[in-house]
mmCIF file of C-alpha atoms in Angstrom:
data_model
loop_
_atom_site.group_PDB
_atom_site.id
_atom_site.type_symbol
_atom_site.label_atom_id
_atom_site.label_comp_id
_atom_site.label_asym_id
_atom_site.label_seq_id
_atom_site.Cartn_x
_atom_site.Cartn_y
_atom_site.Cartn_z
ATOM 1 C CA UNK I 1 18.233 5.664 1.487
ATOM 2 C CA UNK I 2 15.586 4.050 -0.699
ATOM 3 C CA UNK I 3 11.971 4.951 0.076
ATOM 4 C CA UNK I 4 9.392 2.701 -1.579
ATOM 5 C CA UNK I 5 5.673 3.226 -1.213
ATOM 6 C CA UNK I 6 2.733 1.077 -2.177
ATOM 7 C CA UNK I 7 -0.759 1.578 -3.444
ATOM 8 C CA UNK I 8 -2.933 -1.255 -4.592
ATOM 9 C CA UNK I 9 -6.124 -3.187 -4.659
ATOM 10 C CA UNK I 10 -7.555 -4.846 -1.583
ATOM 11 C CA UNK I 11 -8.527 -7.860 -3.627
ATOM 12 C CA UNK I 12 -5.995 -9.567 -5.852
ATOM 13 C CA UNK I 13 -7.434 -12.417 -7.918
ATOM 14 C CA UNK I 14 -5.841 -15.807 -7.302
ATOM 15 C CA UNK I 15 -4.504 -15.968 -10.871
ATOM 16 C CA UNK I 16 -2.557 -12.711 -10.325
ATOM 17 C CA UNK I 17 -1.161 -13.387 -6.859
ATOM 18 C CA UNK I 18 2.040 -15.240 -7.841
ATOM 19 C CA UNK I 19 2.863 -12.568 -10.422
ATOM 20 C CA UNK I 20 2.269 -9.743 -7.915
ATOM 21 C CA UNK I 21 4.381 -11.466 -5.274
ATOM 22 C CA UNK I 22 7.274 -12.058 -7.691
ATOM 23 C CA UNK I 23 7.219 -8.462 -8.927
ATOM 24 C CA UNK I 24 7.197 -7.084 -5.392
ATOM 25 C CA UNK I 25 10.094 -9.322 -4.390
ATOM 26 C CA UNK I 26 12.020 -8.144 -7.437
ATOM 27 C CA UNK I 27 11.485 -4.525 -6.406
ATOM 28 C CA UNK I 28 13.410 -5.144 -3.182
ATOM 29 C CA UNK I 29 16.257 -7.105 -4.765
ATOM 30 C CA UNK I 30 19.456 -5.219 -5.411
ATOM 31 C CA UNK I 31 18.643 -2.159 -3.305
ATOM 32 C CA UNK I 32 21.730 -0.718 -1.659
ATOM 33 C CA UNK I 33 21.611 0.923 1.744
ATOM 34 C CA UNK I 34 18.673 1.308 4.021
ATOM 35 C CA UNK I 35 15.151 0.884 2.736
ATOM 36 C CA UNK I 36 12.040 2.556 4.099
ATOM 37 C CA UNK I 37 8.703 1.052 3.061
ATOM 38 C CA UNK I 38 5.517 3.117 3.317
ATOM 39 C CA UNK I 39 2.130 1.409 3.529
ATOM 40 C CA UNK I 40 -1.346 2.010 4.932
ATOM 41 C CA UNK I 41 -1.495 -1.689 5.844
ATOM 42 C CA UNK I 42 -4.880 -2.253 4.227
ATOM 43 C CA UNK I 43 -5.885 -5.794 3.323
ATOM 44 C CA UNK I 44 -4.470 -6.955 0.001
ATOM 45 C CA UNK I 45 -1.574 -5.244 -1.734
ATOM 46 C CA UNK I 46 -0.632 -3.032 1.237
ATOM 47 C CA UNK I 47 -0.223 -5.926 3.656
ATOM 48 C CA UNK I 48 1.515 -8.133 1.117
ATOM 49 C CA UNK I 49 3.997 -5.328 0.451
ATOM 50 C CA UNK I 50 4.551 -4.703 4.173
ATOM 51 C CA UNK I 51 5.258 -8.399 4.801
ATOM 52 C CA UNK I 52 7.795 -8.520 1.983
ATOM 53 C CA UNK I 53 9.405 -5.244 3.010
ATOM 54 C CA UNK I 54 9.937 -6.499 6.548
ATOM 55 C CA UNK I 55 11.275 -9.825 5.238
ATOM 56 C CA UNK I 56 13.836 -7.849 3.206
ATOM 57 C CA UNK I 57 14.931 -5.852 6.258
ATOM 58 C CA UNK I 58 13.184 -2.614 5.350
ATOM 59 C CA UNK I 59 11.986 -0.151 7.968
ATOM 60 C CA UNK I 60 8.209 -0.008 7.792
ATOM 61 C CA UNK I 61 6.314 3.268 8.060
ATOM 62 C CA UNK I 62 2.604 2.736 8.707
ATOM 63 C CA UNK I 63 0.447 5.532 7.294
ATOM 64 C CA UNK I 64 -2.868 5.400 9.158
ATOM 65 C CA UNK I 65 -5.647 7.297 7.337
ATOM 66 C CA UNK I 66 -8.008 7.885 10.261
ATOM 67 C CA UNK I 67 -8.769 7.474 13.926
ATOM 68 C CA UNK I 68 -11.307 4.720 13.306
ATOM 69 C CA UNK I 69 -9.250 2.844 10.701
ATOM 70 C CA UNK I 70 -9.368 -0.417 12.662
ATOM 71 C CA UNK I 71 -13.165 -0.457 12.252
ATOM 72 C CA UNK I 72 -12.701 -0.969 8.493
ATOM 73 C CA UNK I 73 -11.337 -4.496 8.789
ATOM 74 C CA UNK I 74 -13.957 -7.127 7.998
ATOM 75 C CA UNK I 75 -13.087 -9.690 10.658
ATOM 76 C CA UNK I 76 -10.789 -10.493 13.561
ATOM 77 C CA UNK I 77 -8.206 -12.233 11.341
ATOM 78 C CA UNK I 78 -7.822 -9.166 9.116
ATOM 79 C CA UNK I 79 -7.602 -6.884 12.137
ATOM 80 C CA UNK I 80 -5.034 -9.126 13.829
ATOM 81 C CA UNK I 81 -2.821 -9.100 10.734
ATOM 82 C CA UNK I 82 -3.075 -5.303 10.532
ATOM 83 C CA UNK I 83 -2.177 -4.930 14.218
ATOM 84 C CA UNK I 84 0.745 -7.332 13.862
ATOM 85 C CA UNK I 85 2.220 -5.381 10.952
ATOM 86 C CA UNK I 86 1.602 -2.043 12.661
ATOM 87 C CA UNK I 87 3.413 -3.301 15.773
ATOM 88 C CA UNK I 88 6.471 -4.075 13.616
ATOM 89 C CA UNK I 89 6.520 -0.612 12.033
ATOM 90 C CA UNK I 90 9.438 1.628 12.955
ATOM 91 C CA UNK I 91 7.243 4.693 12.657
ATOM 92 C CA UNK I 92 3.570 5.494 12.441
ATOM 93 C CA UNK I 93 2.064 8.489 10.683
ATOM 94 C CA UNK I 94 -1.525 9.027 11.779
ATOM 95 C CA UNK I 95 -3.474 11.432 9.607
ATOM 96 C CA UNK I 96 -5.906 13.850 11.199
ATOM 97 C CA UNK I 97 -9.135 12.348 9.856
ATOM 98 C CA UNK I 98 -11.472 11.092 12.596
ATOM 99 C CA UNK I 99 -13.285 8.717 10.238
ATOM 100 C CA UNK I 100 -12.312 6.452 7.361
ATOM 101 C CA UNK I 101 -13.655 8.293 4.348
ATOM 102 C CA UNK I 102 -12.598 8.405 0.715
ATOM 103 C CA UNK I 103 -10.877 11.713 1.506
ATOM 104 C CA UNK I 104 -8.879 10.052 4.297
ATOM 105 C CA UNK I 105 -7.811 7.234 1.969
ATOM 106 C CA UNK I 106 -6.815 9.706 -0.720
ATOM 107 C CA UNK I 107 -4.784 11.718 1.812
ATOM 108 C CA UNK I 108 -2.992 8.566 2.981
ATOM 109 C CA UNK I 109 -2.153 7.577 -0.592
ATOM 110 C CA UNK I 110 -0.981 11.101 -1.364
ATOM 111 C CA UNK I 111 1.192 11.087 1.774
ATOM 112 C CA UNK I 112 2.835 7.875 0.625
ATOM 113 C CA UNK I 113 3.407 9.272 -2.881
ATOM 114 C CA UNK I 114 4.788 12.510 -1.429
ATOM 115 C CA UNK I 115 7.287 10.677 0.770
ATOM 116 C CA UNK I 116 8.578 7.879 -1.456
ATOM 117 C CA UNK I 117 11.223 7.778 -4.156
ATOM 118 C CA UNK I 118 9.311 5.103 -6.052
ATOM 119 C CA UNK I 119 5.739 3.875 -5.908
ATOM 120 C CA UNK I 120 4.683 0.278 -6.510
ATOM 121 C CA UNK I 121 1.112 0.093 -7.764
ATOM 122 C CA UNK I 122 -0.737 -3.215 -7.714
ATOM 123 C CA UNK I 123 -3.207 -1.942 -10.241
ATOM 124 C CA UNK I 124 -5.366 -3.367 -12.994
ATOM 125 C CA UNK I 125 -5.160 -0.093 -14.939
ATOM 126 C CA UNK I 126 -8.833 0.760 -14.515
ATOM 127 C CA UNK I 127 -10.171 3.983 -12.984
ATOM 128 C CA UNK I 128 -10.525 4.105 -9.201
ATOM 129 C CA UNK I 129 -13.821 2.827 -7.835
ATOM 130 C CA UNK I 130 -13.915 5.702 -5.360
ATOM 131 C CA UNK I 131 -11.804 8.724 -4.419
ATOM 132 C CA UNK I 132 -8.471 7.546 -3.106
ATOM 133 C CA UNK I 133 -8.466 4.312 -5.075
ATOM 134 C CA UNK I 134 -5.346 2.975 -6.715
ATOM 135 C CA UNK I 135 -5.944 4.741 -10.033
ATOM 136 C CA UNK I 136 -6.220 8.103 -8.259
ATOM 137 C CA UNK I 137 -2.974 7.606 -6.358
ATOM 138 C CA UNK I 138 -1.117 6.497 -9.503
ATOM 139 C CA UNK I 139 -2.310 9.661 -11.260
ATOM 140 C CA UNK I 140 -1.270 11.779 -8.274
ATOM 141 C CA UNK I 141 2.189 10.195 -8.054
ATOM 142 C CA UNK I 142 2.798 10.545 -11.774
ATOM 143 C CA UNK I 143 1.776 14.209 -11.496
ATOM 144 C CA UNK I 144 4.595 14.622 -8.976
ATOM 145 C CA UNK I 145 7.000 13.016 -11.419
ATOM 146 C CA UNK I 146 7.390 10.036 -9.087
ATOM 147 C CA UNK I 147 8.475 6.786 -10.765
ATOM 148 C CA UNK I 148 5.554 4.347 -10.635
ATOM 149 C CA UNK I 149 5.956 0.624 -11.225
ATOM 150 C CA UNK I 150 2.622 -0.925 -12.147
ATOM 151 C CA UNK I 151 2.278 -4.556 -11.126
ATOM 152 C CA UNK I 152 -0.523 -6.615 -12.630
ATOM 153 C CA UNK I 153 -0.853 -9.783 -14.654
ATOM 154 C CA UNK I 154 -2.153 -9.172 -18.171
ATOM 155 C CA UNK I 155 -5.573 -10.595 -18.857
ATOM 156 C CA UNK I 156 -6.622 -10.798 -15.208
ATOM 157 C CA UNK I 157 -9.802 -8.952 -14.265
ATOM 158 C CA UNK I 158 -10.785 -8.017 -10.723
ATOM 159 C CA UNK I 159 -14.248 -8.927 -9.449
#
């Protein structure tokens, strides 16, 4: 079994999107056997990864950081996409945090790193903007000795 997790930015600049998509697709090519994909289904990299994982026949595990996670989506379209992906997940892991806090996000990212064989990180290489950001989860995963594949287009800066 191949277990691939994701961490990544919620906003991916337009000029990086094609590169990120191609690199994620490449990560699924050539995998033998069953594939489990772990994602928190946040807007941006998490949802992009989940879509691709499902398209490649992977079993999706949704890692939900908190009881009020749905309140974090900015509009009905974002929430609908989240709910659609969550409904297609084979399993759901709901963490014990009542509210969406930085600690809850960090715990979700750590859970994914703890339970994957490889972590894809859609990351610009800069420090996290808050606890539980992509940079923190990359550092955590590397501390575990987990292989981390960083995906980002050189020269592109996030807003």
